Amino acid sequence: MTKFYVFRFTAILVLMVTLSIGTIKAQTYDTLWLNKIDLSKVNQDYGTPRANLSVDKHPLTVGGVAFKKGLGTHAAGLVEMDLKGTVERFKGLVGIDDEKNGKGTVVFVLVADKKEIFRSPLMKSGMQAVNVDVNLKGVKKLSMIVEDGGDGNDSDHADWVNAYFLYKGALPVALGIPQVEPYILTPAESPKPRINSAKVFGVRPGNPFMYTIAATGTRPMTFSAENLPEGLKLDPSTGIITGKLMSQGETVVTLKAKNTLGIATKKLKIVVGDKIALTPPLGWNSWNCFASAVDQNKVKAAADAMVNSGLINHGWTYVNIDDCWEIKANTDDPTLSGEPRDANGMINTNKKFPDMKALTDYIHSKGLKAGLYSSPGPTTCAGFTASYQFEDKDAQRWAEWGFDYIKYDWCSYGRIYKGKEVAEYQKPYVVLRSALDKVKRDIVFSFCQYGMGDVWKWGEKTGGNSWRTTGDITDTWSSMSGIGFNQNGHELYAGPGHWNDPDMLVVGMVGWGPKLHPSRLNTDEQYTHISLWSLLDSPLLIGCDMTRMDAFTKNLLTNDEVIAINQDPLGRQASRVYKEGGLEIWVKDMEDGSKAVGMFNRSLATAKIRADWSVIGVKGKQVVRDAWRQKDLGQFTDSFATDVAPHGVKLVTIRKAK
Ligand code: GLA
């Protein structure tokens, strides 16, 4: 009996202890399922992150096994978690979702307080999910990374399944894209004179000539020029050269800028011939900031800001009005409605632009140039009057108004164009080319048809000075990097007077109006954007409100050594010479025999990139110069290696050591 009681007592005790341990355990840790985190904080290069579904909205399935819970993402991806030091473990499985049928490769990585604690094998489609179980005791920050497997991020649908945190205390939260505090690399401007405008300028015989000597340095400044051809005159106080040149040929002029601290000289080659835009146009366009909220005052303010901010002194020239200056049919808005054309078929403006001639006069008086927009169909993309069947009249009107640049879209031409033959794609541009040739004015002709029919292959032949190679850019990493890094191969078709255009810049305050916001590109991404577009010889068209530029944005747009890469007279667009996972090197040949080299890190962790001379195409002792810092980094004999921030760049020039 006693034995029985002792046994019963012991059994009850054991049961109680077991139960209580169980209870303690169950109460000790709370569970945060990964699918419950704030998805707006999940960063990925393509598609939308989804709770309990794949990127393409299918039930999560890895290696033939379906999972109810998890997070469907896409490479390259990053979730930054603030673990608050309360997390004990992270558990789950990772793999490629089956929805892409045999496609996609990724690597899953966990970095805890900057230390890598987990790296999956190379995950291929069809593979069984791999187990993750890591101790996170005391960890504050966890980076959950999906890298592309080294073959680009195509089809990289990466699932974290049955994944959860065990924590005690404060709830861990997702932080979103790591913000990088703005840092300024461009050195402060010297008070001494320095001439920054392009070294070469093209003009057609008999057309009005205008070139502003862009120079930094304290004012007052006096400008002069040696060997200025007859027909041109220079205003010594503004540096604006105007006039007309009648005969074809080249003249090298020596420009001078003088202030109390010294004198700067620079050679300018003036080429009178049939080519203009011998370097990529530098300017501003109203679309990425104001879109349909544009009006005359905003354009005037942009011209003022280009001067007052000092941007003009670095070569920025064009002030371009995009869509929405014309009359709109079927609108209740009285400022936009009216007769689209006058009795002679000449196009009218809407009430937001009461006097175009006065506006371009204002822009020109500041030493700047003016640009406008139209479309070859009956209406523009935003539904305003466009040029179809009025091409000659429109070209004439734009010239009378004094415009120097026309962006010519495609919208609504889809209703007119038949078939997919290249000749059909070319037609509206051929028509406008001939209309522009009839006016006595140099008007930069910018095609905006998004790359259809491989426009880069025939853009020059049909008289384009530039052509958009892509759809519209927006201020996100996936948009900007997707467009920029896809330009490889197009370099075969660009050169002086004819440029690939991967769309306008998205740094500073943007927003497609009326409400603006700071670019969603982080600091390093903005350096990447300007560096890449400069290497690509892209027209650089500022897309932000220039009246609201902060010091960081100004630093991005006023670096003369970076701009000089874009404006190099050789006009040789960079090409990609190296790609390993998310690391890329792009090289551009420069007129003086040096190379401009962009070392880009598209991945989400800091990485070392090495540029071997054999890859860059140089030999022997070379001086490497940091273009953004405008500082020599030293002499190197067979390679140059550097750490590059996530989504960041190191932009250098490499020249033979003397
Ligand atoms: C298209 C172009 C944009 C802008 C708008 C105007 O979308 O790609 O850059 O010009 O039209 O409506």
mmCIF file of N, CA, C and O and ligand atoms in Angstrom, residues 285 287-288 322-324 373 380-383 407 409 411 448 450 468 470-472 503-504, ligand 1:
data_model
loop_
_atom_site.group_PDB
_atom_site.id
_atom_site.type_symbol
_atom_site.label_atom_id
_atom_site.label_comp_id
_atom_site.label_asym_id
_atom_site.label_seq_id
_atom_site.Cartn_x
_atom_site.Cartn_y
_atom_site.Cartn_z
ATOM 1 N N ASN A 285 13.824 68.833 -66.781
ATOM 2 C CA ASN A 285 12.532 68.596 -67.433
ATOM 3 C C ASN A 285 11.462 68.578 -66.351
ATOM 4 O O ASN A 285 11.689 68.096 -65.238
ATOM 5 N N TRP A 287 8.654 66.910 -65.997
ATOM 6 C CA TRP A 287 7.758 65.778 -65.778
ATOM 7 C C TRP A 287 7.907 65.092 -64.427
ATOM 8 O O TRP A 287 6.932 64.899 -63.699
ATOM 9 N N ASN A 288 9.141 64.683 -64.076
ATOM 10 C CA ASN A 288 9.316 63.864 -62.866
ATOM 11 C C ASN A 288 8.999 64.621 -61.575
ATOM 12 O O ASN A 288 8.817 64.014 -60.523
ATOM 13 N N ASP A 322 7.634 69.605 -70.264
ATOM 14 C CA ASP A 322 7.132 68.314 -70.757
ATOM 15 C C ASP A 322 5.669 68.481 -71.138
ATOM 16 O O ASP A 322 5.215 69.597 -71.459
ATOM 17 N N ASP A 323 4.918 67.435 -71.087
ATOM 18 C CA ASP A 323 3.505 67.429 -71.490
ATOM 19 C C ASP A 323 2.685 68.421 -70.648
ATOM 20 O O ASP A 323 3.136 68.861 -69.585
ATOM 21 N N CYS A 324 1.466 68.713 -71.149
ATOM 22 C CA CYS A 324 0.437 69.458 -70.397
ATOM 23 C C CYS A 324 0.491 70.971 -70.567
ATOM 24 O O CYS A 324 -0.116 71.707 -69.791
ATOM 25 N N TYR A 373 7.639 69.613 -75.536
ATOM 26 C CA TYR A 373 7.233 68.216 -75.683
ATOM 27 C C TYR A 373 6.046 68.121 -76.640
ATOM 28 O O TYR A 373 5.168 68.995 -76.636
ATOM 29 N N THR A 380 -1.387 63.729 -76.811
ATOM 30 C CA THR A 380 -0.180 63.335 -76.058
ATOM 31 C C THR A 380 -0.542 62.232 -75.061
ATOM 32 O O THR A 380 -1.718 61.869 -74.915
ATOM 33 N N CYS A 381 0.458 61.785 -74.326
ATOM 34 C CA CYS A 381 0.212 60.718 -73.343
ATOM 35 C C CYS A 381 -0.775 61.174 -72.276
ATOM 36 O O CYS A 381 -1.539 60.385 -71.752
ATOM 37 N N ALA A 382 -0.751 62.457 -71.944
ATOM 38 C CA ALA A 382 -1.668 62.947 -70.913
ATOM 39 C C ALA A 382 -2.974 63.459 -71.532
ATOM 40 O O ALA A 382 -3.781 64.090 -70.848
ATOM 41 N N GLY A 383 -3.171 63.211 -72.832
ATOM 42 C CA GLY A 383 -4.455 63.536 -73.464
ATOM 43 C C GLY A 383 -4.587 64.965 -73.984
ATOM 44 O O GLY A 383 -5.702 65.462 -74.187
ATOM 45 N N LYS A 407 11.049 67.020 -77.240
ATOM 46 C CA LYS A 407 10.892 65.604 -76.859
ATOM 47 C C LYS A 407 9.626 65.122 -77.566
ATOM 48 O O LYS A 407 8.553 65.708 -77.395
ATOM 49 N N ASP A 409 7.089 62.096 -78.221
ATOM 50 C CA ASP A 409 6.637 60.838 -77.610
ATOM 51 C C ASP A 409 6.053 59.892 -78.677
ATOM 52 O O ASP A 409 6.292 60.057 -79.866
ATOM 53 N N CYS A 411 2.723 58.347 -77.769
ATOM 54 C CA CYS A 411 1.335 58.123 -77.347
ATOM 55 C C CYS A 411 0.300 58.509 -78.383
ATOM 56 O O CYS A 411 0.433 59.535 -79.049
ATOM 57 N N CYS A 448 10.963 59.675 -77.885
ATOM 58 C CA CYS A 448 10.519 59.072 -76.621
ATOM 59 C C CYS A 448 9.535 57.961 -76.952
ATOM 60 O O CYS A 448 8.338 58.124 -76.786
ATOM 61 N N TYR A 450 10.287 54.612 -76.109
ATOM 62 C CA TYR A 450 10.524 53.517 -75.141
ATOM 63 C C TYR A 450 11.362 52.343 -75.671
ATOM 64 O O TYR A 450 11.352 51.274 -75.075
ATOM 65 N N ARG A 468 14.842 57.418 -76.193
ATOM 66 C CA ARG A 468 14.586 56.651 -74.975
ATOM 67 C C ARG A 468 14.733 55.175 -75.307
ATOM 68 O O ARG A 468 14.246 54.710 -76.341
ATOM 69 N N THR A 470 13.882 52.858 -72.914
ATOM 70 C CA THR A 470 13.084 52.122 -71.927
ATOM 71 C C THR A 470 11.760 52.832 -71.656
ATOM 72 O O THR A 470 11.552 53.958 -72.088
ATOM 73 N N GLY A 471 10.930 52.176 -70.860
ATOM 74 C CA GLY A 471 9.718 52.803 -70.334
ATOM 75 C C GLY A 471 10.094 53.872 -69.313
ATOM 76 O O GLY A 471 11.272 54.183 -69.114
ATOM 77 N N ASP A 472 9.080 54.389 -68.629
ATOM 78 C CA ASP A 472 9.321 55.496 -67.695
ATOM 79 C C ASP A 472 10.033 55.033 -66.432
ATOM 80 O O ASP A 472 9.696 53.997 -65.854
ATOM 81 N N ASP A 503 16.167 57.573 -69.746
ATOM 82 C CA ASP A 503 15.165 58.404 -69.052
ATOM 83 C C ASP A 503 15.807 59.326 -68.009
ATOM 84 O O ASP A 503 16.981 59.234 -67.698
ATOM 85 N N MET A 504 14.939 60.182 -67.472
ATOM 86 C CA MET A 504 15.414 61.337 -66.703
ATOM 87 C C MET A 504 15.790 60.952 -65.267
ATOM 88 O O MET A 504 15.450 59.889 -64.779
HETATM 89 C C1 GLA B 1 5.370 59.490 -71.340
HETATM 90 C C2 GLA B 1 6.855 59.815 -71.229
HETATM 91 C C3 GLA B 1 7.108 60.632 -69.985
HETATM 92 C C4 GLA B 1 6.297 61.918 -70.062
HETATM 93 C C5 GLA B 1 4.815 61.578 -70.239
HETATM 94 C C6 GLA B 1 3.993 62.821 -70.517
HETATM 95 O O1 GLA B 1 4.951 58.679 -70.299
HETATM 96 O O2 GLA B 1 7.603 58.637 -71.204
HETATM 97 O O3 GLA B 1 8.483 60.924 -69.853
HETATM 98 O O4 GLA B 1 6.766 62.687 -71.113
HETATM 99 O O5 GLA B 1 4.627 60.699 -71.334
HETATM 100 O O6 GLA B 1 2.640 62.548 -70.646
#
